[in-house]
XYZ file of C-alpha atoms in Angstrom:
559
model
C -118.192 19.094 -36.390
C -115.365 16.702 -35.352
C -113.447 16.607 -32.392
C -109.765 18.041 -32.955
C -107.061 16.143 -30.906
C -103.404 17.376 -31.230
C -100.729 15.038 -29.656
C -97.739 16.621 -28.521
C -96.240 16.608 -25.072
C -99.487 16.537 -24.046
C -103.093 16.359 -25.458
C -105.241 19.080 -26.750
C -108.829 18.356 -27.115
C -110.840 21.061 -29.043
C -114.529 21.176 -29.938
C -115.719 18.479 -27.403
C -119.399 18.584 -26.814
C -120.743 18.832 -23.058
C -121.238 14.999 -22.507
C -117.646 14.415 -23.844
C -116.074 17.046 -21.945
C -117.869 15.841 -18.621
C -116.667 12.141 -19.518
C -113.041 13.582 -19.972
C -112.727 15.632 -16.786
C -114.644 13.095 -14.641
C -111.785 10.355 -15.742
C -109.187 12.977 -14.972
C -110.559 13.958 -11.340
C -109.328 11.731 -8.740
C -109.705 11.616 -5.037
C -106.611 13.252 -2.984
C -105.204 10.592 -1.002
C -103.682 13.050 1.514
C -107.277 14.565 2.422
C -108.832 10.973 2.629
C -105.934 9.941 4.914
C -106.594 12.948 7.326
C -110.133 12.646 7.390
C -109.612 8.981 8.151
C -107.410 9.694 11.006
C -109.656 12.723 12.154
C -106.855 15.086 11.535
C -107.130 18.798 10.254
C -107.836 19.076 6.606
C -107.922 22.685 5.948
C -106.503 24.162 2.955
C -106.194 20.310 1.283
C -108.083 19.867 -1.830
C -110.497 17.077 -1.870
C -109.900 16.319 -5.333
C -107.024 16.422 -7.719
C -107.484 17.345 -11.386
C -105.321 16.218 -14.056
C -106.594 18.505 -16.803
C -106.412 22.296 -17.579
C -109.010 24.331 -19.381
C -108.080 26.814 -21.862
C -111.319 28.483 -22.991
C -113.111 25.464 -24.843
C -110.112 23.457 -25.165
C -109.238 20.716 -22.626
C -105.395 19.882 -22.071
C -104.727 16.653 -20.614
C -101.618 14.434 -20.117
C -100.440 12.454 -23.216
C -100.751 8.960 -21.203
C -104.535 9.490 -21.446
C -104.324 8.948 -25.228
C -104.988 5.277 -25.505
C -108.121 5.588 -23.334
C -109.427 8.360 -25.164
C -109.099 6.571 -28.356
C -110.528 3.086 -27.376
C -112.947 3.484 -24.456
C -116.388 3.826 -25.675
C -117.499 6.794 -23.669
C -115.067 8.893 -25.694
C -116.160 7.871 -29.257
C -116.910 10.537 -31.452
C -115.827 11.792 -35.122
C -112.347 13.173 -34.393
C -109.450 14.470 -36.267
C -106.109 13.394 -34.762
C -102.898 15.797 -35.693
C -99.650 14.307 -34.451
C -97.165 17.001 -33.428
C -94.545 14.330 -31.669
C -90.979 14.460 -32.370
C -89.862 11.909 -35.053
C -86.441 12.072 -36.542
C -84.282 10.404 -39.041
C -83.413 6.880 -37.944
C -80.419 6.345 -35.764
C -77.994 3.615 -36.223
C -76.938 2.081 -32.681
C -74.679 -0.330 -34.227
C -74.718 -4.052 -33.118
C -76.583 -5.437 -30.366
C -74.065 -7.160 -28.135
C -74.679 -10.872 -28.554
C -73.703 -11.611 -25.087
C -77.064 -10.102 -23.946
C -79.918 -11.914 -26.144
C -83.184 -11.246 -24.966
C -84.544 -14.020 -22.543
C -87.836 -15.887 -22.979
C -89.811 -13.434 -21.002
C -88.319 -10.402 -22.250
C -89.436 -11.091 -25.903
C -92.948 -10.807 -25.295
C -92.595 -7.610 -23.149
C -90.541 -6.060 -26.157
C -93.126 -7.291 -28.783
C -96.130 -5.565 -26.433
C -94.087 -2.080 -26.567
C -93.714 -2.158 -30.403
C -95.017 1.062 -31.614
C -96.417 1.778 -28.261
C -95.976 4.103 -25.220
C -96.627 2.877 -21.600
C -95.298 1.218 -18.615
C -93.153 -1.892 -18.549
C -93.388 -3.651 -15.212
C -90.621 -5.889 -14.192
C -89.121 -7.121 -10.861
C -85.653 -6.150 -9.844
C -83.382 -8.508 -11.466
C -85.462 -9.169 -14.570
C -83.146 -7.188 -16.878
C -85.269 -3.838 -16.769
C -82.294 -1.683 -18.120
C -81.554 -4.442 -20.956
C -85.363 -4.072 -22.175
C -85.149 -0.173 -21.763
C -82.222 -0.192 -23.948
C -83.514 -2.560 -26.295
C -86.506 -0.263 -26.793
C -84.393 2.413 -27.877
C -82.357 0.286 -30.038
C -85.586 -0.865 -31.842
C -87.034 2.519 -32.418
C -83.953 4.038 -33.744
C -84.632 7.301 -32.542
C -82.125 9.713 -30.791
C -83.100 9.007 -27.261
C -83.014 10.395 -23.612
C -82.692 8.204 -20.875
C -84.126 9.854 -17.599
C -83.065 8.856 -14.154
C -83.029 10.103 -10.448
C -79.652 9.483 -8.754
C -75.863 9.877 -9.657
C -75.147 6.176 -9.360
C -77.937 5.376 -11.682
C -76.699 8.026 -14.131
C -73.347 6.383 -14.430
C -74.603 2.791 -14.153
C -77.106 3.710 -17.227
C -74.261 5.045 -19.203
C -72.068 1.849 -18.911
C -74.900 -0.254 -19.596
C -75.695 1.420 -22.904
C -71.984 1.246 -24.116
C -71.935 -2.509 -23.164
C -75.316 -3.318 -24.924
C -75.167 -1.156 -27.937
C -71.976 -1.401 -29.697
C -72.463 1.532 -31.932
C -74.055 3.933 -29.443
C -70.592 6.091 -29.477
C -70.211 8.718 -27.090
C -73.402 8.743 -24.654
C -74.143 12.311 -23.474
C -74.198 12.930 -19.766
C -76.417 15.780 -18.097
C -75.908 15.395 -14.502
C -73.460 15.414 -11.566
C -72.417 18.780 -12.921
C -71.932 17.884 -16.410
C -73.409 19.028 -19.550
C -71.982 16.450 -22.047
C -74.020 16.073 -25.198
C -72.081 13.028 -26.885
C -72.646 11.995 -30.335
C -76.335 12.678 -30.325
C -77.561 9.317 -30.350
C -78.411 8.749 -26.487
C -78.183 11.228 -23.438
C -78.609 9.942 -20.019
C -79.842 12.588 -17.508
C -81.048 13.226 -13.725
C -84.443 14.611 -13.557
C -82.891 16.949 -11.085
C -80.445 18.559 -13.597
C -83.274 19.173 -16.282
C -85.838 20.408 -13.461
C -83.130 23.004 -12.616
C -82.249 24.039 -16.138
C -85.664 24.636 -18.175
C -83.559 25.999 -21.095
C -81.864 22.741 -21.459
C -85.151 20.935 -21.605
C -86.059 23.549 -24.346
C -82.772 22.594 -26.101
C -83.349 18.664 -25.705
C -86.995 18.496 -26.726
C -86.764 18.885 -30.529
C -83.648 16.434 -30.573
C -85.363 13.553 -28.596
C -87.827 10.767 -30.439
C -87.679 8.155 -27.571
C -87.799 9.126 -24.017
C -87.193 6.138 -21.322
C -87.899 6.869 -17.757
C -86.194 4.605 -15.141
C -87.748 3.698 -12.000
C -91.046 5.405 -13.483
C -92.606 5.254 -10.090
C -91.267 8.264 -9.313
C -93.091 10.257 -12.058
C -95.893 11.369 -9.628
C -93.039 13.479 -8.073
C -93.421 17.299 -9.019
C -90.091 17.150 -10.882
C -90.829 14.180 -13.047
C -93.965 15.721 -14.104
C -92.362 19.025 -14.851
C -89.624 17.399 -16.955
C -91.172 14.322 -18.239
C -94.206 16.055 -19.553
C -92.278 18.737 -21.467
C -91.104 16.154 -24.182
C -93.079 15.354 -27.229
C -90.995 12.175 -28.179
C -92.765 9.720 -30.308
C -91.807 6.930 -28.142
C -92.267 6.997 -24.314
C -91.439 4.127 -22.007
C -91.786 4.069 -18.165
C -89.710 1.161 -16.440
C -90.669 0.017 -12.829
C -90.602 -2.817 -10.484
C -93.434 -1.502 -8.695
C -96.652 0.599 -9.864
C -98.128 1.037 -6.577
C -97.082 4.234 -4.521
C -97.484 4.934 -0.888
C -99.143 8.057 -1.525
C -101.301 6.333 -3.999
C -100.698 8.645 -6.860
C -99.717 6.214 -9.483
C -102.565 7.669 -11.496
C -100.078 10.324 -12.327
C -97.526 7.914 -13.844
C -100.293 6.317 -16.056
C -101.603 9.455 -17.235
C -98.244 11.039 -17.801
C -96.600 8.216 -19.623
C -99.400 5.741 -20.627
C -100.888 2.477 -19.470
C -99.325 -0.791 -18.119
C -98.354 -2.253 -21.461
C -96.733 -5.562 -20.211
C -95.682 -7.140 -16.845
C -93.247 -9.698 -16.328
C -94.194 -12.041 -13.322
C -91.735 -12.852 -10.459
C -92.742 -16.341 -10.299
C -91.509 -17.287 -13.841
C -88.182 -15.508 -12.820
C -87.782 -17.842 -9.871
C -88.584 -20.918 -12.016
C -85.935 -19.905 -14.565
C -83.328 -19.332 -11.889
C -83.125 -15.516 -12.876
C -84.044 -14.703 -9.246
C -82.790 -16.099 -6.017
C -85.212 -16.694 -3.279
C -83.526 -15.385 0.076
C -84.039 -16.923 3.453
C -85.803 -14.587 5.454
C -84.578 -14.301 9.154
C -86.232 -12.119 11.724
C -84.087 -10.834 14.549
C -86.229 -9.599 17.309
C -84.477 -6.499 19.304
C -85.384 -5.380 23.081
C -85.720 -1.636 22.277
C -88.726 -0.036 23.597
C -89.978 3.478 23.775
C -93.004 4.463 25.687
C -94.202 7.531 24.027
C -94.446 5.437 20.491
C -97.892 5.086 19.130
C -99.372 4.374 16.121
C -100.209 8.220 15.576
C -96.446 8.622 15.169
C -96.302 7.091 11.901
C -98.963 9.134 9.988
C -96.335 11.357 8.536
C -93.190 9.151 9.309
C -90.010 9.584 7.143
C -90.689 6.436 5.317
C -93.984 7.749 4.108
C -92.236 11.183 3.093
C -93.344 13.117 6.127
C -91.229 14.855 8.923
C -93.364 14.823 12.185
C -91.004 15.243 15.139
C -92.645 12.787 17.328
C -91.839 10.059 14.934
C -88.399 11.502 14.640
C -87.858 11.494 18.292
C -88.862 7.544 18.052
C -86.195 6.867 15.240
C -83.678 9.047 17.250
C -83.918 6.893 20.297
C -83.759 3.761 18.222
C -80.616 4.908 16.646
C -79.217 6.076 20.098
C -79.930 2.495 21.487
C -76.774 0.825 22.037
C -77.947 -2.433 23.033
C -79.687 -2.535 19.623
C -76.717 -1.501 17.736
C -74.776 -4.252 19.325
C -77.075 -6.962 18.358
C -77.025 -5.845 14.408
C -73.369 -5.189 14.429
C -72.579 -8.716 15.848
C -74.862 -10.380 13.523
C -73.354 -8.162 10.517
C -69.951 -9.640 11.721
C -71.276 -13.217 12.309
C -71.783 -13.265 8.623
C -69.181 -11.049 7.046
C -67.767 -14.020 5.357
C -70.304 -13.592 2.612
C -70.693 -10.266 0.640
C -73.352 -8.129 2.583
C -75.097 -5.051 2.468
C -76.715 -3.003 5.303
C -79.340 -0.553 4.440
C -80.684 2.106 6.681
C -82.663 5.419 6.577
C -80.056 7.215 8.564
C -76.614 8.206 7.709
C -75.844 8.552 11.240
C -76.931 4.901 11.745
C -74.542 3.739 8.925
C -71.670 5.172 10.749
C -72.569 3.882 14.296
C -72.913 0.490 12.923
C -69.761 0.629 10.753
C -67.738 1.794 13.558
C -69.042 -0.727 15.917
C -68.435 -3.493 13.460
C -64.997 -2.410 13.125
C -64.348 -2.386 16.697
C -65.883 -5.895 17.259
C -63.768 -7.233 14.123
C -60.499 -5.860 15.643
C -61.248 -7.657 19.042
C -62.304 -10.745 17.458
C -60.194 -11.241 14.606
C -57.567 -8.595 14.771
C -58.354 -7.160 11.537
C -61.228 -5.175 9.978
C -63.206 -6.362 6.680
C -63.137 -4.183 3.574
C -66.048 -1.608 4.323
C -67.579 1.165 2.307
C -70.544 3.410 3.234
C -72.334 5.210 0.551
C -74.911 7.912 1.036
C -76.064 11.054 -0.648
C -75.092 14.406 0.116
C -76.069 15.553 3.782
C -77.421 18.879 5.291
C -76.316 20.028 8.434
C -79.673 21.861 9.098
C -83.233 20.709 8.313
C -86.825 22.303 8.538
C -89.038 20.151 10.352
C -92.980 20.219 10.881
C -93.711 21.497 14.274
C -97.503 21.536 14.704
C -98.973 25.018 16.052
C -97.175 28.235 16.185
C -97.086 28.200 19.639
C -95.282 24.947 19.990
C -92.806 26.145 17.206
C -92.040 29.070 19.140
C -91.498 27.138 22.463
C -88.890 24.834 20.925
C -86.861 27.821 19.752
C -87.077 29.550 23.315
C -86.291 26.177 24.893
C -83.322 25.734 22.596
C -84.519 22.749 20.887
C -84.599 24.311 17.465
C -82.713 27.238 15.854
C -85.403 29.119 14.209
C -89.125 28.764 13.217
C -91.400 29.783 10.248
C -94.778 29.224 8.627
C -94.451 27.437 5.059
C -97.070 29.015 2.595
C -96.090 25.868 0.390
C -97.142 23.266 2.998
C -99.501 25.110 5.085
C -97.688 24.390 8.175
C -95.318 25.663 10.993
C -91.769 24.545 11.061
C -88.764 24.634 12.960
C -84.990 24.623 11.805
C -83.013 21.805 13.752
C -79.477 20.706 13.727
C -79.160 17.375 12.031
C -75.354 16.899 12.271
C -72.575 18.343 14.225
C -70.095 20.519 12.747
C -67.702 17.601 13.051
C -69.949 15.054 11.723
C -70.861 17.360 8.822
C -67.088 17.427 7.767
C -66.214 13.972 8.214
C -69.268 12.325 6.749
C -69.794 14.314 3.788
C -69.096 12.432 0.703
C -67.472 14.186 -2.365
C -69.079 12.800 -5.855
C -65.716 11.489 -6.910
C -65.307 9.698 -3.583
C -68.592 8.283 -3.909
C -68.034 7.107 -7.534
C -64.960 5.289 -6.202
C -66.624 3.593 -3.694
C -69.404 2.365 -5.814
C -66.482 1.132 -8.327
C -64.771 -0.808 -5.556
C -68.307 -2.481 -4.864
C -68.713 -3.565 -8.384
C -65.119 -4.920 -8.545
C -65.732 -7.011 -5.373
C -63.188 -4.977 -3.262
C -65.812 -4.407 -0.617
C -66.877 -7.036 1.906
C -69.608 -4.978 3.712
C -71.449 -2.303 2.279
C -73.238 0.380 4.355
C -75.905 2.496 2.534
C -78.789 4.542 2.702
C -82.121 4.249 0.576
C -80.243 5.029 -2.300
C -79.342 1.334 -2.428
C -83.061 0.665 -2.956
C -83.102 1.200 -6.502
C -81.019 -0.189 -9.578
C -77.901 -1.050 -7.590
C -76.624 -3.864 -9.418
C -74.302 -5.980 -7.487
C -75.137 -9.600 -7.947
C -72.373 -10.967 -5.678
C -74.329 -9.490 -2.638
C -75.532 -12.419 -0.671
C -76.280 -11.031 2.701
C -78.832 -8.384 3.506
C -79.698 -6.407 6.710
C -82.452 -4.097 6.732
C -81.400 -2.243 9.937
C -84.071 0.186 10.419
C -88.086 -0.293 10.621
C -90.124 0.682 7.747
C -93.787 -0.106 6.556
C -94.650 -2.707 4.071
C -97.911 -3.585 2.236
C -100.752 -1.446 3.602
C -104.088 -3.362 3.972
C -105.265 -4.270 0.635
C -102.642 -2.763 -1.283
C -99.133 -3.829 -2.748
C -97.425 -0.487 -1.660
C -94.386 -1.936 0.062
C -92.005 -0.667 -2.731
C -89.194 0.266 -0.286
C -88.854 -3.176 1.316
C -89.354 -5.182 -2.110
C -86.817 -2.882 -3.688
C -84.352 -3.367 -0.739
C -84.565 -6.941 -0.504
C -84.173 -7.283 -4.273
C -80.460 -6.177 -4.067
C -79.496 -9.555 -2.917
C -81.983 -11.567 -5.276
C -79.892 -11.182 -8.394
C -78.281 -14.365 -9.619
C -74.523 -14.134 -9.708
C -72.765 -15.767 -12.702
C -69.684 -16.288 -10.517
C -71.683 -18.236 -7.921
C -74.337 -20.228 -10.040
C -75.347 -21.804 -6.379
C -75.633 -18.603 -4.748
C -77.662 -18.716 -1.454
C -78.960 -15.404 -0.085
C -80.132 -14.278 3.603
C -82.260 -11.358 4.409
C -82.154 -10.226 8.165
C -85.094 -8.195 9.180
C -84.544 -6.249 12.611
C -87.895 -6.348 14.296
C -88.461 -3.908 17.369
C -91.642 -5.848 18.624
C -91.882 -3.976 21.870
C -92.890 -0.780 20.139
C -96.499 -0.795 18.668
C -95.937 1.321 15.437
C -92.785 -0.806 14.710
C -94.825 -3.955 15.509
C -97.481 -2.833 12.966
C -94.739 -2.203 10.405
C -93.247 -5.611 10.925
C -96.573 -7.258 10.194
C -96.697 -5.027 6.949
C -93.533 -6.142 5.975
C -94.538 -9.878 6.400
C -97.189 -9.139 4.006
C -94.491 -8.026 1.160
C -92.380 -11.202 1.897
C -95.512 -13.315 1.224
C -96.300 -11.430 -1.918
C -92.978 -12.169 -3.140
C -93.342 -15.840 -2.358
C -90.781 -16.200 0.251
C -90.935 -18.583 3.077
C -91.355 -17.015 6.400
C -90.523 -18.207 9.852
C -93.484 -18.241 12.414
C -94.372 -15.115 14.349
C -92.986 -15.037 17.961
C -95.169 -16.251 20.598
C -96.992 -13.516 22.589
C -95.857 -12.245 26.008
C -99.044 -14.077 27.627
C -97.686 -17.358 26.313
C -94.069 -16.599 27.204
C -95.311 -15.677 30.811
C -97.419 -18.912 30.997
C -94.439 -21.012 30.156
C -92.560 -19.432 32.887
C -95.576 -19.979 35.111
C -95.778 -23.636 34.075
C -92.000 -24.261 34.461
C -91.810 -22.703 38.093
C -94.564 -25.289 39.158
C -93.849 -28.608 40.997
C -96.097 -31.397 40.168
């Protein structure tokens, strides 16, 4: 009796014998990285699953992610007599009009699109390689009503603008996001994953209307919202676009199983050679910041890793409050303000500290202030943070260090509620959507000299004229034996795009190193790994304190 495979938004496998069931479930059972990390660090792992399963059993049926299809059909361990029923969405062909002749495919984009012909999967390409162009071309070639899925408001509007620019007959592009529900002409809809996640009925309405699904920045797919949204569509064509397939949580398997295998990868080296990426000069600036309580343990659940441990946050709070460090960075920003600059931080507060300091220095030095913009997402005045034990959480409330405490059943931990911003900060720093769009537009029109931005600037920010970059706060790069320093790679990518108006563009990337703090020194070393992987020339590491002290000793000697 043949195995019945139904292909829709997922795969339903019926009639598999015991060996086949065992092979499928084994392939879709993976180690839980969170459990492995906790065991390696000798931290409590109670309540955390050792394994993650990417399948569901319904009676004798096995339901698995659709991205598993190619492996299921091609790998020898799954070979059997089978009948495949396709229930994917295929609609009458769409005419997107003429492709804008100003955007012919580059030599390295042609084989990438050829590899995607009739295929669903992941296209990997560095920032500046034209991922959006290739994604829109994928939609254009498949001639199906399409949904472009992204995860920020800035990318939402940027994608809409690019679609209109590339496909001259795309008509009115639908927008689902930023409070809008505009369906457009039915050819292309651009949506944020957050909007669809919050509106299941919207997904139900969209599903039969979409023949092509393109997921921008697909490395976000392992996130729950991406799985819940992307996994609901039965579109005949599915494409994931990303500059990096490695995630810090090591859950990229969800992306591959949810969308499909890596179909093609454009190498960075070829983009350098073709002049399609600019190699920035790396300059390390060493600060004198020190913090005695910092240790490697504090980084386990750092902000950069997606965690919220109070001890690491205390370390970052001390760094943000360090006036000498801020003066060093602000002075360097101003020294290079004659070239379009971007300053990226992990903290909204640090954006404003540095901005205000740059303005004061500029008035003193020049008598005038450069054109400055600050861009970040919505801010919340209060937040819940991990607090360790119940005893610790309650003591923080008693001591006035926290407002309230609770036990989170979802996260299996005690948390405290803390004030992130004062009432004045909350009122002054909150940016309305319209104002943020206006600031972004000013940046695109080159009406901003220095842009201060949070991690929103990591992905998709297309400002080719930016020449100077400042990574103002520490973060991890590549872990040992991996290439998961995505944040660093994406941030430096903001200044690597060639500028048509400046064919001889030179770029400089400032990396501020807090060498006196163990955890930050370790992060610095991991960032060097990212820069080396990007084939960027690095200055030598600073000499050790022993060597410096030896120099002082020898200099004081009289011969």
